CSV table of C-alpha atoms and ligand atoms in Angstrom, one decimal:
chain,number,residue,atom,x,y,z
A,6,UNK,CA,94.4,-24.4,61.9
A,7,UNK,CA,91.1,-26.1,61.2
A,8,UNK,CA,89.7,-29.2,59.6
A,9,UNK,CA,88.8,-27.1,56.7
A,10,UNK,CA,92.3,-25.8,56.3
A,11,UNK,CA,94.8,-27.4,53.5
A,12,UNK,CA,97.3,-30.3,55.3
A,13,UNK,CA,100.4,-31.0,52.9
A,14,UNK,CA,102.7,-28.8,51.6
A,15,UNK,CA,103.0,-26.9,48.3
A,16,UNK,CA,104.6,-29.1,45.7
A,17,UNK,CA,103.6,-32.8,47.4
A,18,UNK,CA,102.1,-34.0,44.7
A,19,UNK,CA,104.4,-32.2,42.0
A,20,UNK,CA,105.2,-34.4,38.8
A,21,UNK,CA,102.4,-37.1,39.7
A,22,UNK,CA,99.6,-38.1,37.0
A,23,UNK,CA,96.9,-39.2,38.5
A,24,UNK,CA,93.6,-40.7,37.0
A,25,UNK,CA,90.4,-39.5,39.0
A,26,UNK,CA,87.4,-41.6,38.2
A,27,UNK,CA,84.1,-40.0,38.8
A,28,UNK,CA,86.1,-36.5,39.3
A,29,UNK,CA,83.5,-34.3,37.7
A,30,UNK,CA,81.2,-33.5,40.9
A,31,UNK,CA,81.3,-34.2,44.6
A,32,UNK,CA,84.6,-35.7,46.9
A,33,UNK,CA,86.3,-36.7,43.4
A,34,UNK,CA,86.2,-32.8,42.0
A,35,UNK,CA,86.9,-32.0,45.6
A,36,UNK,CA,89.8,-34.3,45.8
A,37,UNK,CA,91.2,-33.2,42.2
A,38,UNK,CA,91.0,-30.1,43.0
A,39,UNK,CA,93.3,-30.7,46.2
A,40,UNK,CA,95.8,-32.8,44.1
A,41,UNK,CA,95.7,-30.0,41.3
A,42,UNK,CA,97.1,-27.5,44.1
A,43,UNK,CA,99.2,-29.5,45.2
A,44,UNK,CA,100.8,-29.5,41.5
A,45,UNK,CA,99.7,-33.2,40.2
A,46,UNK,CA,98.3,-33.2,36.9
A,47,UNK,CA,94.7,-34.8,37.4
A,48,UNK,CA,92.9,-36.5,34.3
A,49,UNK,CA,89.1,-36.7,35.5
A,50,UNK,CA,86.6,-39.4,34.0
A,51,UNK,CA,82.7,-40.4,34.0
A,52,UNK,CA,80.3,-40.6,31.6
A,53,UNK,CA,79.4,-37.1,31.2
A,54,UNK,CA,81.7,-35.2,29.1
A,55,UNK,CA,80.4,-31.9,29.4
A,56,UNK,CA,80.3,-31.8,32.7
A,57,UNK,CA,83.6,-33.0,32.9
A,58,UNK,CA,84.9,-30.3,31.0
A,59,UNK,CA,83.1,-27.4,32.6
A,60,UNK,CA,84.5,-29.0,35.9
A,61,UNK,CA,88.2,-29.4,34.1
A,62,UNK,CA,87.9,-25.8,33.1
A,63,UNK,CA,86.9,-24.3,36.4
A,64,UNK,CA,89.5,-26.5,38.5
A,65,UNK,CA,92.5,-25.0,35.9
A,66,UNK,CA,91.3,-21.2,36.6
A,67,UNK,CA,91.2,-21.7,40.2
A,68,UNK,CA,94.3,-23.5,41.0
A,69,UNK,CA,96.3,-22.7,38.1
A,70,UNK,CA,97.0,-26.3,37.7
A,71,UNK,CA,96.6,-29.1,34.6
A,72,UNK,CA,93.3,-30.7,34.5
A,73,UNK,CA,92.0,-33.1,31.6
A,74,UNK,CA,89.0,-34.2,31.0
A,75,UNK,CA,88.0,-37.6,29.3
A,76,UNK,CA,84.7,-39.6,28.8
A,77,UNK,CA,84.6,-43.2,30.2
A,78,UNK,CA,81.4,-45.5,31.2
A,79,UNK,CA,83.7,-47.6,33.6
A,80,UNK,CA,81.7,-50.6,33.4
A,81,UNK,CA,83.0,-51.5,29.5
A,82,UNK,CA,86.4,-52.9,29.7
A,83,UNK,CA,87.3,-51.5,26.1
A,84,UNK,CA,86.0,-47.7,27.1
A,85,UNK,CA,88.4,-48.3,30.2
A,86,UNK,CA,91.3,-49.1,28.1
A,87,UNK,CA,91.0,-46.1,25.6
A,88,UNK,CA,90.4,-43.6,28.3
A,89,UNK,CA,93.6,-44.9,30.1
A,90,UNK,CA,95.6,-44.5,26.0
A,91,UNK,CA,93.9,-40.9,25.6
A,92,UNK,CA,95.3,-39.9,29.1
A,93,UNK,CA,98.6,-41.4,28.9
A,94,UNK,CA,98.9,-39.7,25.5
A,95,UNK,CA,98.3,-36.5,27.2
A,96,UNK,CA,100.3,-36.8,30.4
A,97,UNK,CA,102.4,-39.4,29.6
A,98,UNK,CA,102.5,-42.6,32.5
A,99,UNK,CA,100.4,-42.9,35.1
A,100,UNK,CA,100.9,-43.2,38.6
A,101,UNK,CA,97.7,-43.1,40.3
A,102,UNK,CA,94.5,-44.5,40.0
A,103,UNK,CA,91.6,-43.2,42.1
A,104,UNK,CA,88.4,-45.9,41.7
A,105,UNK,CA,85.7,-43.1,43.3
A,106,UNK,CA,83.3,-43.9,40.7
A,107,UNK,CA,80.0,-45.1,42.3
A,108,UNK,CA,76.2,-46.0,41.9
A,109,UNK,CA,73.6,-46.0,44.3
A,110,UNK,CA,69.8,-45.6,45.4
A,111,UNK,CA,67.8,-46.6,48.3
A,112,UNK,CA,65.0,-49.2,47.7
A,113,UNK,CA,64.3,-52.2,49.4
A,114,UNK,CA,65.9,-55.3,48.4
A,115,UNK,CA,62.9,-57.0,47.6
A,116,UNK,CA,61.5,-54.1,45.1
A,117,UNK,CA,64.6,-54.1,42.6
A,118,UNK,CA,64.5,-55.5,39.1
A,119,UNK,CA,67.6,-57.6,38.4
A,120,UNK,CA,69.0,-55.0,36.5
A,121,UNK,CA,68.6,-52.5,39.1
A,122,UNK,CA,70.6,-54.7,41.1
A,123,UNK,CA,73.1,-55.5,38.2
A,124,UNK,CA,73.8,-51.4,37.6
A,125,UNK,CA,74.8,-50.9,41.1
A,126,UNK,CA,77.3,-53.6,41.5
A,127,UNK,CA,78.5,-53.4,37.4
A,128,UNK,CA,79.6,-49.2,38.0
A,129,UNK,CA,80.8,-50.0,41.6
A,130,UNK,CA,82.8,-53.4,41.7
A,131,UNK,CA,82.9,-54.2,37.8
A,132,UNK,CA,84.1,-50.5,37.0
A,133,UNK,CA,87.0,-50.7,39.5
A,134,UNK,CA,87.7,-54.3,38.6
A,135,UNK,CA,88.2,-53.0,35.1
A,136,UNK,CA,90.4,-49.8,35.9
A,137,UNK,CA,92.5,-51.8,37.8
A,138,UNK,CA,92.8,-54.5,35.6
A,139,UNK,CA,93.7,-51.9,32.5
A,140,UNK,CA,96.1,-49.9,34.4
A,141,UNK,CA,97.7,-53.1,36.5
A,142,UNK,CA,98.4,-54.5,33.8
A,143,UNK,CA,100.2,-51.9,32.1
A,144,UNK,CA,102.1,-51.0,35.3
A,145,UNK,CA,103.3,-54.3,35.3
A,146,UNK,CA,103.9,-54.4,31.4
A,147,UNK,CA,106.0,-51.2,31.6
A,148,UNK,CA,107.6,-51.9,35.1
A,149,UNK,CA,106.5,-48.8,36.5
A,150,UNK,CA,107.2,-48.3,39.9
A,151,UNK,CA,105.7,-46.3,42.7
A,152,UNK,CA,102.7,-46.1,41.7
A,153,UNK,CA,99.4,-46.8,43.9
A,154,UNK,CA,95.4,-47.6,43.8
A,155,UNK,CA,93.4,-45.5,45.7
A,156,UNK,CA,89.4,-47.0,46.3
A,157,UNK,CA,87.1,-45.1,47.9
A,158,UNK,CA,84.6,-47.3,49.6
A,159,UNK,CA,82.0,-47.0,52.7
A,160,UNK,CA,81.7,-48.2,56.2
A,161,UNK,CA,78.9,-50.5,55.3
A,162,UNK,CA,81.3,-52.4,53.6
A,163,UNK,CA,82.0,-53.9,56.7
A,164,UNK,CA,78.8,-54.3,58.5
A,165,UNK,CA,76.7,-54.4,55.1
A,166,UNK,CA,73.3,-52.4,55.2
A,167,UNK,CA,69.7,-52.5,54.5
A,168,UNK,CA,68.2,-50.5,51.1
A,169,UNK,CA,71.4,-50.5,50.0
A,170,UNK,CA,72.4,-54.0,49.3
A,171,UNK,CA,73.8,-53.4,45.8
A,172,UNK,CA,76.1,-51.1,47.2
A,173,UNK,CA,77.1,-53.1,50.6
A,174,UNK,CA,77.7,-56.0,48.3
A,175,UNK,CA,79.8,-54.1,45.8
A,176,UNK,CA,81.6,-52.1,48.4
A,177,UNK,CA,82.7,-55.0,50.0
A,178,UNK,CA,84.1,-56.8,47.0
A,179,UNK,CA,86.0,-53.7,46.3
A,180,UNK,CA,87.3,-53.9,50.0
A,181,UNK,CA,88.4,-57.4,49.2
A,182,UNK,CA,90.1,-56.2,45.8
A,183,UNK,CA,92.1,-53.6,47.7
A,184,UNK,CA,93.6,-56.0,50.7
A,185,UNK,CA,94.4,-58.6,47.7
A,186,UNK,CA,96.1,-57.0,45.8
A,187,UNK,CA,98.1,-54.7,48.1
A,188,UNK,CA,99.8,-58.2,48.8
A,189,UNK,CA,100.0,-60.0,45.3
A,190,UNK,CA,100.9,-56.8,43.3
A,191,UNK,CA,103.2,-55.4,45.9
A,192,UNK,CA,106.0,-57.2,43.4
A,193,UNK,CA,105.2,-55.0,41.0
A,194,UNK,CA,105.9,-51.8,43.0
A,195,UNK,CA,102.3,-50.6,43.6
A,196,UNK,CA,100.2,-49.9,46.6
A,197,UNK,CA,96.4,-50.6,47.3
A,198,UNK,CA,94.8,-48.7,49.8
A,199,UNK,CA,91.2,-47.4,50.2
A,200,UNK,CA,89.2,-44.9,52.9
A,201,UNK,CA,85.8,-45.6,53.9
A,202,UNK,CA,84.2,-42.0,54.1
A,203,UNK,CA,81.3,-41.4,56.7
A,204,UNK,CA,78.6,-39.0,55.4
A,205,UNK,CA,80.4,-35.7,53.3
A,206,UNK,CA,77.4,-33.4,51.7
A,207,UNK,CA,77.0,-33.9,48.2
A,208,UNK,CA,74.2,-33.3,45.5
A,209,UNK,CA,75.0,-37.2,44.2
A,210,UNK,CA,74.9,-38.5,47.3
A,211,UNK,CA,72.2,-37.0,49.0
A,212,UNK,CA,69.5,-37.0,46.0
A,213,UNK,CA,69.8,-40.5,45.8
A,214,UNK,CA,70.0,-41.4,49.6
A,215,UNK,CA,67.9,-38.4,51.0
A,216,UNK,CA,65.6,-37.6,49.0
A,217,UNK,CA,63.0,-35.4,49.3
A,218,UNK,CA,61.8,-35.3,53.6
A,219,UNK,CA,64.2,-37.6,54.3
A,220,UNK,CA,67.1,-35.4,54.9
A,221,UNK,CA,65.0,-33.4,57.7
A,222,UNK,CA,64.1,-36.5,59.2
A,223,UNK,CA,67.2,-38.4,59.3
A,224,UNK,CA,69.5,-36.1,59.6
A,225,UNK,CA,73.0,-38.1,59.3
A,226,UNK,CA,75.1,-35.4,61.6
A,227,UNK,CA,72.7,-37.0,64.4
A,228,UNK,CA,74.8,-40.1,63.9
A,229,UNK,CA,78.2,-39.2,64.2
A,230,UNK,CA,79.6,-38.8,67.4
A,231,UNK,CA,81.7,-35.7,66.7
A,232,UNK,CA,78.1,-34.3,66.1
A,233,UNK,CA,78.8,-32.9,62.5
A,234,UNK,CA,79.8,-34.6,58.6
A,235,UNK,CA,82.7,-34.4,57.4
A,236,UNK,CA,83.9,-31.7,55.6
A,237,UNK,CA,85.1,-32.1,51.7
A,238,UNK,CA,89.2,-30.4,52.3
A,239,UNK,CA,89.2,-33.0,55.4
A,240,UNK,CA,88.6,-36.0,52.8
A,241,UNK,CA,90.8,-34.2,50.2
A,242,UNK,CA,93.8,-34.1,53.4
A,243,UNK,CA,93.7,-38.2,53.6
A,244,UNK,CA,93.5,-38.5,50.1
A,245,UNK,CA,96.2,-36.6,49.2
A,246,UNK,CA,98.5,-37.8,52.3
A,247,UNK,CA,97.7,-41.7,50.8
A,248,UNK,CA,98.3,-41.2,47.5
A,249,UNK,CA,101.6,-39.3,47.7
A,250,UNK,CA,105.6,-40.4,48.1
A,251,UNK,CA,104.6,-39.5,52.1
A,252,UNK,CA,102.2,-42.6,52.1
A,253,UNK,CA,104.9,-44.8,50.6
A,254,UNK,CA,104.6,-47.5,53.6
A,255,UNK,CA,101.1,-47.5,53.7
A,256,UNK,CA,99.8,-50.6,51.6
A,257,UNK,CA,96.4,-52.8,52.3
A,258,UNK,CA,94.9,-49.9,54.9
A,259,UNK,CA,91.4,-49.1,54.7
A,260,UNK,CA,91.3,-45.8,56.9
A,261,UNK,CA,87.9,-44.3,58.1
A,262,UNK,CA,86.8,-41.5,58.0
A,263,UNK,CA,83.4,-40.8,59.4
A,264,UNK,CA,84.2,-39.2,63.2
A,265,UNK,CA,83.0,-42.4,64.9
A,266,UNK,CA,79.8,-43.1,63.1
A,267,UNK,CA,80.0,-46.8,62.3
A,268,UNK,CA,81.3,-47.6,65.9
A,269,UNK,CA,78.5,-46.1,67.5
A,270,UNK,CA,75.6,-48.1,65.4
A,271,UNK,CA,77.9,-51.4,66.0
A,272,UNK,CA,78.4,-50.8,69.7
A,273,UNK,CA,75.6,-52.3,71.5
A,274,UNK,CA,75.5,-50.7,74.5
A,275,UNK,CA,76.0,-46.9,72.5
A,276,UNK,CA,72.5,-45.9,72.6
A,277,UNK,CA,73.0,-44.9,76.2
A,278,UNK,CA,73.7,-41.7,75.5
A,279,UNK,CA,70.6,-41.0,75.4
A,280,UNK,CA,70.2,-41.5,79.6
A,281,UNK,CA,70.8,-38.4,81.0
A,282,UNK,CA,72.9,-37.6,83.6
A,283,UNK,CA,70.9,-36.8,86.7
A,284,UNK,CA,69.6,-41.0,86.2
A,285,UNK,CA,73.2,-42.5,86.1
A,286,UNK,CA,73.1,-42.5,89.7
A,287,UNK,CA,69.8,-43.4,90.3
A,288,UNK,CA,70.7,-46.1,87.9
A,289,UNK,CA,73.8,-47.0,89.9
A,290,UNK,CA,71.9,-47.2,93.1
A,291,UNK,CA,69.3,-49.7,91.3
A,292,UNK,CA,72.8,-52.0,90.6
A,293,UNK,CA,74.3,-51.7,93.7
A,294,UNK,CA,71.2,-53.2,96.0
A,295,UNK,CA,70.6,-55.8,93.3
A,296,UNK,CA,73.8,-56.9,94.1
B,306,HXC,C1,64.8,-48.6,42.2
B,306,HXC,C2,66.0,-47.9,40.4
B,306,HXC,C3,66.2,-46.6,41.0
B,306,HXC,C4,65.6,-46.4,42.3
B,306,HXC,C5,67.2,-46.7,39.1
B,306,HXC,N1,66.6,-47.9,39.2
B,306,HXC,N2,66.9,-45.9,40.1
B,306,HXC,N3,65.3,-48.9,41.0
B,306,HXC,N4,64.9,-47.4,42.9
B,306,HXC,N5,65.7,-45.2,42.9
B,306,HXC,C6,66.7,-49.0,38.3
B,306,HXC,C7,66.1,-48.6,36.9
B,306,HXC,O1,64.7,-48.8,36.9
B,306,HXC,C8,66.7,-49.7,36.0
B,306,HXC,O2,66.2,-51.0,36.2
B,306,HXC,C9,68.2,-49.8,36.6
B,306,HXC,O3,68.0,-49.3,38.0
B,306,HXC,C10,69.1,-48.9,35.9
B,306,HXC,O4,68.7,-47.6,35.9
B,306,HXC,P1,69.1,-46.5,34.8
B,306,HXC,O5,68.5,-45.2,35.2
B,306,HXC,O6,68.8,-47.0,33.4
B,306,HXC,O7,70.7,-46.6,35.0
B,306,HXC,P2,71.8,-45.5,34.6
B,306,HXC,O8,71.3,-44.5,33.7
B,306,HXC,O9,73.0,-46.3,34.3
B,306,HXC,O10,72.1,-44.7,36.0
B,306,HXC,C11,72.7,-45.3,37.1
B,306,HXC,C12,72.1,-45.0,38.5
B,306,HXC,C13,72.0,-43.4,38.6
B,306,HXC,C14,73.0,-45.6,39.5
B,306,HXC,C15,70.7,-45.5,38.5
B,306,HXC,O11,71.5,-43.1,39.9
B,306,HXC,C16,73.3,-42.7,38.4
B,306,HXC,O12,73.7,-42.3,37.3
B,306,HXC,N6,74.1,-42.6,39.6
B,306,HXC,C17,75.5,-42.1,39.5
B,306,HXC,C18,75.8,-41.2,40.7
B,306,HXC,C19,75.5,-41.8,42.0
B,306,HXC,O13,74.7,-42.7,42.2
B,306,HXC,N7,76.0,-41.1,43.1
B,306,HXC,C20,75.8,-41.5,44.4
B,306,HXC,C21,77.0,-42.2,45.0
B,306,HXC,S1,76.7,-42.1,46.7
B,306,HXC,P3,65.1,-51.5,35.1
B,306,HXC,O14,64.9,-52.9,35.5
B,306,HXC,O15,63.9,-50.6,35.2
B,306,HXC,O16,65.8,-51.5,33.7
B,306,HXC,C22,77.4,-43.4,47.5
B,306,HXC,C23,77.5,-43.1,49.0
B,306,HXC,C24,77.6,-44.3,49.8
B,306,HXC,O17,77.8,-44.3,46.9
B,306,HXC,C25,77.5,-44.1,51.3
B,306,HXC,C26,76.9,-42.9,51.9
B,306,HXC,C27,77.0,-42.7,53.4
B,307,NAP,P1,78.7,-38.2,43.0
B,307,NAP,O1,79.1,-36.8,42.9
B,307,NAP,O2,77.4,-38.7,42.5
B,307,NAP,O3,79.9,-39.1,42.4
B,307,NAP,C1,79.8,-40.2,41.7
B,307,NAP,C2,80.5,-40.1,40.4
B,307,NAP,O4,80.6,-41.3,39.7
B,307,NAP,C3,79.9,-39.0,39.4
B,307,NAP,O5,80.8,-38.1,39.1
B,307,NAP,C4,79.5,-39.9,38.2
B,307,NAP,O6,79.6,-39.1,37.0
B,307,NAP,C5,80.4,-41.0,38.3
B,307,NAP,N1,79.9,-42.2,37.6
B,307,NAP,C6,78.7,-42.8,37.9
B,307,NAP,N2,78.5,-43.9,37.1
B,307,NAP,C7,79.6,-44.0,36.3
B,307,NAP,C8,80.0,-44.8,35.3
B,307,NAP,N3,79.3,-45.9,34.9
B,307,NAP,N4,81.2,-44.6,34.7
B,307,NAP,C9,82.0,-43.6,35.1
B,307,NAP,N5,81.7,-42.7,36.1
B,307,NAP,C10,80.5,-42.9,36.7
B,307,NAP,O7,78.7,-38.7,44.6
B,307,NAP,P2,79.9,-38.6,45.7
B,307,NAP,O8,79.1,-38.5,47.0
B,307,NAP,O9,80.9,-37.6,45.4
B,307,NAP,O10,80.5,-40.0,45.7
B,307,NAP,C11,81.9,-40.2,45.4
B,307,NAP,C12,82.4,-41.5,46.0
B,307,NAP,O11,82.4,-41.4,47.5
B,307,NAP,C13,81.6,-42.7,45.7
B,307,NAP,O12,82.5,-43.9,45.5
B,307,NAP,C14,80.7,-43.0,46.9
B,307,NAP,O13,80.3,-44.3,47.0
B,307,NAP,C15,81.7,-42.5,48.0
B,307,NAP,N6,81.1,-42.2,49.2
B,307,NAP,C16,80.4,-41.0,49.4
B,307,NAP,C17,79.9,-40.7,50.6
B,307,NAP,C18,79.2,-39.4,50.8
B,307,NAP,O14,78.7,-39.2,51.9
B,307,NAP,N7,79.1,-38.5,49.8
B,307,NAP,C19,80.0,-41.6,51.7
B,307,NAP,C20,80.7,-42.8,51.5
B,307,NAP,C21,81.2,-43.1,50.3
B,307,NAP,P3,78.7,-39.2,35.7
B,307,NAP,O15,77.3,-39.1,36.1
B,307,NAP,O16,79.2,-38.2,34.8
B,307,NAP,O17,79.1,-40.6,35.1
């Protein structure tokens, strides 16, 4: 077995529907494509239809599986509450929502218009306020049990970063959502949970973050102590583990996923590594007749 390999069994996810947003390209079509296999029938949403159902039509033919395809601009409240009607009139109820939907460029701070700004934190925190909202409120209305939120989010939500400020700040109010509601809506019979992903290859992701000489020169496997990014079956593993009956005591838990990047920038003492061996003791030495 390997990291790349396929963790739950066949059937886990048999007779879920579950609501994908931003499942067209990237970790949400790599996730969907997990859950399809796993025999859940996946509605994905963005605002891209076509590409949705090119991405629909190529997930059915390679897993056999059920896979819908549906156009939604998260940020409007209405468009969120007809693409939650068309889906439920195709599958019938829902039982999970995935908020993976997301915005983001680098830029400093001080460079972006106000509606740059706006964009960022309207598709990232305003687009998962309003999926929640639409399909809380129906779980409640219906008194649908056993049903769960799953947020993807980033490690920055918790230290915050520079050049991508929008995004930090959005992250982190989604971060807040998830904890909240994991306790207030509990009632209700649903579960709020979220992972923070460390850096995972993708075209969305990396045009907007790396562009151009920026991926030579930063190269983000540099960061993580485990020396490589993650791989898209490892994110699709946690994803599927959270969201299924197997995950039915985990409510509130942000879990991350980034083989110890955000520790190393936050410890202060982690840039050490770069001493080499042969110096410890000469460094050692240096201590010891200080003392
Ligand atoms: C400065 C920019 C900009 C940039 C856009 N804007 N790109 N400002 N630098 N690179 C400004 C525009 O000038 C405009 O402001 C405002 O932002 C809205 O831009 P539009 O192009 O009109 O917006 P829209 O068509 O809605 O597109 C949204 C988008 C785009 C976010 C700008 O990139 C997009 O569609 N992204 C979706 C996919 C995505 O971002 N994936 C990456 C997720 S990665 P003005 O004032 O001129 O009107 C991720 C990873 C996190 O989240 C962690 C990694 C480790
Ligand atoms: P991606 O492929 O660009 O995914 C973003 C998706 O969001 C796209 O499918 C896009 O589709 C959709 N989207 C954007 N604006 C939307 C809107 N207004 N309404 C509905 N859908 C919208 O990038 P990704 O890397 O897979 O990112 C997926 C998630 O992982 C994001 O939440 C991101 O923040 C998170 N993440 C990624 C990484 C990483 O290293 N890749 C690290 C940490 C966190 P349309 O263009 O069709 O709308």
């Amino acid at each position: 077995m390997t990291h790349k390999d396929k963790m739950l069994r066949d059937g886990s996810l048999a007779g879920k529907v579950i609501v994908v947003t931003g499942g067209g390209s990237g970790l949400g079509k790599a996730m969907t494509s997990y859950f399809l296999e796993l025999g859940a029938k996946v509605a994905i949403t963005s605002r891209k239809i076509e590409k949705l159902r090119a991405t629909a039509e190529e997930l059915n033919e390679s897993t056999g599986g059920e896979c819908f395809a549906v156009a939604c601009d998260v940020r409007h409240y209405e468009q969120v509450e007809q693409m939650h009607q068309q889906i439920s009139d195709h599958f019938g109820p829902i039982d999970v929502l995935l908020n993976n939907a997301a915005g983001n460029f680098i830029s400093p701070t001080e460079n972006l218009s106000s509606n740059a700004f706006d964009t960022i934190v309207d598709i990232v925190l305003k687009g998962t306020k309003n999926c929640t909202m639409v399909f809380g409120k129906h779980w409640i209305k219906t008194k649908q049990k056993k049903v769960n939120v799953l947020n993807i989010i980033t490690t920055y939500a918790f230290t915050g970063s520079g050049y991508v400020v929008p995004s930090a700040t959005a992250k982190a109010g989604v971060m807040a959502m998830t904890r909240s509601l994991a306790v207030e809506w509990s009632k209700f019979g649903m579960r709020f949970n979220a992972i923070a992903p460390g850096p995972f290859p993708t075209k969305g992701a990396w045009d907007r973050l790396l562009p151009g000489p920026l991926v030579k020169k930063f190269d983000p496997s540099k960061k993580v102590p485990l020396g490589r990014v993650g791989d898209h079956q490892e994110l699709a593993n946690l994803a599927a583990y959270m969201i299924s009956d197997f995950g039915g005591y985990l409510n509130g838990e942000v879990i991350v996923l980034d083989g110890g990047e955000w520790l190393k920038g936050a410890g202060q003492f982690n840039m050490l590594d770069k001493i080499p061996k042969a110096l410890w003791s000469i460094l050692k030495k240096t201590m010891l007749k200080k003392k």
